[in-house]
mmCIF file of C-alpha atoms in Angstrom:
data_model
loop_
_atom_site.group_PDB
_atom_site.id
_atom_site.type_symbol
_atom_site.label_atom_id
_atom_site.label_comp_id
_atom_site.label_asym_id
_atom_site.label_seq_id
_atom_site.Cartn_x
_atom_site.Cartn_y
_atom_site.Cartn_z
ATOM 1 C CA MET A 1 -14.899 -0.931 -15.145
ATOM 2 C CA ALA A 2 -12.879 1.985 -13.774
ATOM 3 C CA SER A 3 -10.080 0.431 -11.738
ATOM 4 C CA LEU A 4 -8.144 1.462 -8.657
ATOM 5 C CA ILE A 5 -4.893 -0.462 -8.283
ATOM 6 C CA PHE A 6 -3.552 -0.551 -4.732
ATOM 7 C CA LEU A 7 0.187 -1.322 -4.570
ATOM 8 C CA THR A 8 2.400 -1.869 -1.543
ATOM 9 C CA HIS A 9 5.886 -0.428 -1.947
ATOM 10 C CA PRO A 10 8.663 -3.005 -2.490
ATOM 11 C CA GLU A 11 12.029 -3.374 -0.721
ATOM 12 C CA VAL A 12 13.516 -0.418 1.192
ATOM 13 C CA VAL A 13 16.792 0.737 2.710
ATOM 14 C CA ILE A 14 16.448 -0.213 6.383
ATOM 15 C CA ASP A 15 18.367 2.261 8.524
ATOM 16 C CA PRO A 16 17.634 2.344 12.281
ATOM 17 C CA LEU A 17 19.239 5.823 12.454
ATOM 18 C CA VAL A 18 16.690 7.290 10.006
ATOM 19 C CA PRO A 19 12.987 7.743 10.866
ATOM 20 C CA VAL A 20 10.992 4.958 9.191
ATOM 21 C CA PRO A 21 8.814 7.335 7.082
ATOM 22 C CA GLN A 22 12.012 8.632 5.454
ATOM 23 C CA TRP A 23 13.343 5.252 4.312
ATOM 24 C CA PRO A 24 13.819 5.147 0.487
ATOM 25 C CA LEU A 25 13.450 2.190 -1.844
ATOM 26 C CA ASN A 26 16.626 0.159 -2.215
ATOM 27 C CA ALA A 27 18.057 -1.010 -5.552
ATOM 28 C CA ILE A 28 15.910 -4.166 -5.614
ATOM 29 C CA GLY A 29 12.780 -2.204 -4.784
ATOM 30 C CA ARG A 30 13.496 0.370 -7.478
ATOM 31 C CA GLY A 31 14.087 -2.365 -10.028
ATOM 32 C CA ARG A 32 10.804 -4.054 -9.180
ATOM 33 C CA MET A 33 8.953 -0.724 -9.412
ATOM 34 C CA GLU A 34 10.467 -0.132 -12.841
ATOM 35 C CA GLN A 35 9.173 -3.554 -13.873
ATOM 36 C CA PHE A 36 5.703 -2.650 -12.629
ATOM 37 C CA ALA A 37 5.830 0.719 -14.377
ATOM 38 C CA GLU A 38 6.622 -1.074 -17.637
ATOM 39 C CA ALA A 39 3.647 -3.401 -17.120
ATOM 40 C CA LEU A 40 1.452 -0.309 -16.706
ATOM 41 C CA SER A 41 2.876 1.539 -19.704
ATOM 42 C CA ASP A 42 -0.144 0.864 -21.961
ATOM 43 C CA SER A 43 -2.746 0.390 -19.244
ATOM 44 C CA GLY A 44 -4.607 3.658 -19.710
ATOM 45 C CA LEU A 45 -3.836 4.748 -16.162
ATOM 46 C CA THR A 46 -4.739 8.413 -15.688
ATOM 47 C CA SER A 47 -3.669 9.246 -12.125
ATOM 48 C CA ILE A 48 -1.223 8.206 -9.417
ATOM 49 C CA HIS A 49 -1.445 8.730 -5.664
ATOM 50 C CA ALA A 50 0.910 7.934 -2.791
ATOM 51 C CA SER A 51 1.329 8.337 0.932
ATOM 52 C CA THR A 52 3.752 11.003 2.111
ATOM 53 C CA GLU A 53 6.306 8.403 3.196
ATOM 54 C CA ARG A 54 9.497 8.388 1.123
ATOM 55 C CA LYS A 55 9.280 4.754 0.010
ATOM 56 C CA ALA A 56 5.760 5.191 -1.371
ATOM 57 C CA MET A 57 6.687 8.444 -3.120
ATOM 58 C CA ASP A 58 9.753 6.773 -4.651
ATOM 59 C CA GLY A 59 7.513 4.094 -6.136
ATOM 60 C CA ALA A 60 4.917 6.567 -7.370
ATOM 61 C CA ALA A 61 7.618 8.715 -8.971
ATOM 62 C CA ILE A 62 9.006 5.765 -10.946
ATOM 63 C CA VAL A 63 5.588 4.943 -12.406
ATOM 64 C CA ALA A 64 4.771 8.614 -12.993
ATOM 65 C CA GLU A 65 7.972 9.174 -14.934
ATOM 66 C CA ARG A 66 7.396 6.081 -17.101
ATOM 67 C CA LEU A 67 3.796 7.102 -17.882
ATOM 68 C CA GLY A 68 4.402 10.840 -18.239
ATOM 69 C CA LEU A 69 2.107 11.650 -15.336
ATOM 70 C CA SER A 70 2.440 13.528 -12.069
ATOM 71 C CA TYR A 71 1.439 12.072 -8.715
ATOM 72 C CA ARG A 72 -0.349 13.406 -5.654
ATOM 73 C CA THR A 73 0.454 12.648 -2.025
ATOM 74 C CA HIS A 74 -1.934 12.077 0.869
ATOM 75 C CA GLU A 75 -0.857 11.972 4.504
ATOM 76 C CA ASP A 76 -3.868 9.841 5.419
ATOM 77 C CA LEU A 77 -2.589 6.988 3.215
ATOM 78 C CA GLY A 78 0.312 6.507 5.636
ATOM 79 C CA GLU A 79 1.104 3.377 7.592
ATOM 80 C CA ASN A 80 -0.315 3.083 11.112
ATOM 81 C CA ASP A 81 1.348 5.600 13.424
ATOM 82 C CA ARG A 82 4.250 3.818 15.144
ATOM 83 C CA SER A 83 6.017 6.930 16.447
ATOM 84 C CA ALA A 84 5.513 5.835 20.055
ATOM 85 C CA THR A 85 8.163 3.143 19.597
ATOM 86 C CA GLY A 86 10.106 4.204 16.518
ATOM 87 C CA TYR A 87 12.118 1.476 14.799
ATOM 88 C CA ILE A 88 11.792 -2.008 16.284
ATOM 89 C CA ALA A 89 14.101 -4.685 14.905
ATOM 90 C CA PRO A 90 12.755 -8.084 13.799
ATOM 91 C CA PRO A 91 11.693 -10.510 15.115
ATOM 92 C CA GLU A 92 10.218 -8.308 17.853
ATOM 93 C CA PHE A 93 8.699 -5.991 15.236
ATOM 94 C CA TRP A 94 6.645 -8.818 13.721
ATOM 95 C CA GLU A 95 5.421 -9.844 17.166
ATOM 96 C CA VAL A 96 4.110 -6.315 17.707
ATOM 97 C CA VAL A 97 2.537 -6.291 14.225
ATOM 98 C CA ASP A 98 0.761 -9.571 15.006
ATOM 99 C CA ALA A 99 -0.593 -8.035 18.224
ATOM 100 C CA PHE A 100 -1.689 -4.927 16.291
ATOM 101 C CA PHE A 101 -3.849 -6.997 13.921
ATOM 102 C CA ALA A 102 -5.052 -9.403 16.611
ATOM 103 C CA ASN A 103 -6.265 -6.592 18.891
ATOM 104 C CA PRO A 104 -7.665 -3.938 16.531
ATOM 105 C CA HIS A 105 -9.455 -1.981 19.275
ATOM 106 C CA GLU A 106 -6.351 -1.667 21.465
ATOM 107 C CA SER A 107 -3.269 0.537 21.183
ATOM 108 C CA ILE A 108 -0.296 -1.810 21.075
ATOM 109 C CA ARG A 109 2.702 -0.158 22.745
ATOM 110 C CA GLY A 110 1.307 3.262 21.923
ATOM 111 C CA TRP A 111 0.730 2.566 18.217
ATOM 112 C CA GLU A 112 -2.350 3.907 16.447
ATOM 113 C CA ARG A 113 -5.178 1.415 16.889
ATOM 114 C CA ALA A 114 -5.843 -0.795 13.871
ATOM 115 C CA ILE A 115 -9.538 0.154 13.832
ATOM 116 C CA ASP A 116 -8.656 3.859 13.712
ATOM 117 C CA ALA A 117 -6.041 3.350 11.007
ATOM 118 C CA GLN A 118 -8.567 1.350 8.963
ATOM 119 C CA THR A 119 -11.182 4.112 9.187
ATOM 120 C CA ARG A 120 -8.620 6.706 8.100
ATOM 121 C CA ILE A 121 -7.386 4.599 5.188
ATOM 122 C CA VAL A 122 -10.801 3.580 3.873
ATOM 123 C CA THR A 123 -11.908 7.219 3.987
ATOM 124 C CA ALA A 124 -8.793 8.300 2.075
ATOM 125 C CA VAL A 125 -9.172 5.678 -0.654
ATOM 126 C CA ARG A 126 -12.902 6.372 -0.982
ATOM 127 C CA ARG A 127 -12.098 10.052 -1.509
ATOM 128 C CA ILE A 128 -9.538 9.264 -4.201
ATOM 129 C CA ALA A 129 -11.905 6.824 -5.897
ATOM 130 C CA ALA A 130 -14.684 9.413 -5.948
ATOM 131 C CA GLU A 131 -12.480 12.208 -7.275
ATOM 132 C CA GLU A 132 -10.782 10.396 -10.137
ATOM 133 C CA PRO A 133 -12.621 9.916 -13.434
ATOM 134 C CA GLY A 134 -10.406 7.112 -14.755
ATOM 135 C CA ASP A 135 -8.115 4.282 -13.714
ATOM 136 C CA THR A 136 -5.817 5.179 -10.843
ATOM 137 C CA LEU A 137 -2.871 3.770 -8.912
ATOM 138 C CA VAL A 138 -2.368 4.157 -5.163
ATOM 139 C CA VAL A 139 1.112 3.386 -3.808
ATOM 140 C CA ALA A 140 1.167 2.844 -0.071
ATOM 141 C CA HIS A 141 2.102 0.187 2.478
ATOM 142 C CA GLY A 142 1.528 -3.418 3.469
ATOM 143 C CA GLY A 143 -0.339 -2.679 6.686
ATOM 144 C CA VAL A 144 -2.470 -0.103 4.896
ATOM 145 C CA GLY A 145 -3.353 -2.620 2.204
ATOM 146 C CA CYS A 146 -4.304 -5.291 4.733
ATOM 147 C CA LEU A 147 -6.601 -2.941 6.630
ATOM 148 C CA LEU A 148 -8.238 -1.849 3.375
ATOM 149 C CA MET A 149 -8.556 -5.469 2.257
ATOM 150 C CA ALA A 150 -10.337 -6.404 5.499
ATOM 151 C CA HIS A 151 -12.916 -3.729 4.714
ATOM 152 C CA LEU A 152 -13.316 -4.869 1.108
ATOM 153 C CA GLN A 153 -13.698 -8.517 2.111
ATOM 154 C CA ALA A 154 -16.029 -7.572 4.991
ATOM 155 C CA VAL A 155 -14.015 -9.572 7.502
ATOM 156 C CA GLU A 156 -12.546 -8.792 10.908
ATOM 157 C CA ILE A 157 -9.173 -7.081 10.893
ATOM 158 C CA GLY A 158 -6.562 -9.818 10.882
ATOM 159 C CA ARG A 159 -8.669 -12.242 8.838
ATOM 160 C CA GLU A 160 -8.149 -10.591 5.443
ATOM 161 C CA SER A 161 -6.066 -12.068 2.639
ATOM 162 C CA ARG A 162 -2.437 -11.005 2.829
ATOM 163 C CA PRO A 163 0.277 -10.151 0.281
ATOM 164 C CA GLN A 164 2.644 -13.089 -0.098
ATOM 165 C CA HIS A 165 5.964 -11.486 -1.123
ATOM 166 C CA PRO A 166 8.230 -10.873 1.910
ATOM 167 C CA GLY A 167 9.689 -7.753 0.295
ATOM 168 C CA GLY A 168 6.358 -6.104 -0.489
ATOM 169 C CA GLY A 169 5.597 -5.002 -4.017
ATOM 170 C CA CYS A 170 2.143 -6.607 -4.118
ATOM 171 C CA PHE A 171 -1.090 -5.224 -5.516
ATOM 172 C CA PHE A 172 -4.801 -5.807 -5.770
ATOM 173 C CA VAL A 173 -7.394 -4.262 -8.049
ATOM 174 C CA MET A 174 -10.645 -2.610 -7.001
ATOM 175 C CA ASP A 175 -13.656 -1.447 -8.950
ATOM 176 C CA ARG A 176 -13.384 2.280 -8.322
ATOM 177 C CA GLU A 177 -17.076 3.011 -8.907
ATOM 178 C CA THR A 178 -18.527 0.297 -6.638
ATOM 179 C CA PHE A 179 -15.604 0.316 -4.182
ATOM 180 C CA SER A 180 -15.389 -3.457 -4.294
ATOM 181 C CA LEU A 181 -12.572 -5.948 -4.728
ATOM 182 C CA HIS A 182 -11.983 -7.090 -8.310
ATOM 183 C CA GLU A 183 -8.707 -9.033 -8.112
ATOM 184 C CA ASP A 184 -6.999 -10.341 -4.962
ATOM 185 C CA TRP A 185 -3.305 -9.847 -4.130
ATOM 186 C CA ARG A 186 -0.681 -10.445 -6.802
ATOM 187 C CA THR A 187 3.011 -9.631 -6.901
ATOM 188 C CA ILE A 188 4.670 -7.142 -9.243
ATOM 189 C CA GLU A 189 6.164 -10.142 -11.028
ATOM 190 C CA GLU A 190 2.662 -11.457 -11.745
ATOM 191 C CA ALA A 191 1.636 -8.298 -13.598
ATOM 192 C CA ALA A 192 0.839 -9.472 -17.112
ATOM 193 C CA VAL A 193 2.309 -8.331 -20.415
ATOM 194 C CA PRO A 194 1.449 -4.626 -20.954
ATOM 195 C CA SER A 195 -2.076 -4.215 -22.264
ATOM 196 C CA LYS A 196 -5.258 -2.349 -21.387
ATOM 197 C CA THR A 197 -6.124 -5.158 -18.973
ATOM 198 C CA SER A 198 -2.596 -6.023 -17.842
ATOM 199 C CA VAL A 199 -3.285 -5.569 -14.130
ATOM 200 C CA ALA A 200 -7.018 -4.992 -14.149
#
């Protein structure tokens, strides 16, 4: 089976004065990505892809350096467009996120609709899956992963399985050729000892 591993970036530097797409990974997030890169070191991975957001590129770069690969970026792998509001502090942010998933055909406070974001994301991942001949890693975002998971599980947006780590850094594995779910969400810490089948 040719695998596509979808990973959500781990912990970031939260800075309300910096646009969210420019937030980098923090020290914890970088450490967790280094752990994941080590787990992938003998996996046979042949390509790495990321959204154009800094936190996803930081994660992709860590894995790429460990594996001696380059990585490609794709704007359409980005999180749902939240530019209408900019940064919203918790707990209000999570209330808006809940409304986003609960009302996928509506624009919540000017955000990109969930149904539109899902279409964009599924199209992007399908393109990557079709173009790559071998196992690949996609580093993106929690909301992106949930919207993709809803498609893979053929459920309504908001009813998909969710990553369980509050800091992100969770992944699932797809069959790249059939575009179907192979393994449900796991955390970076649950990646097995490095081997050909360590995360797939």
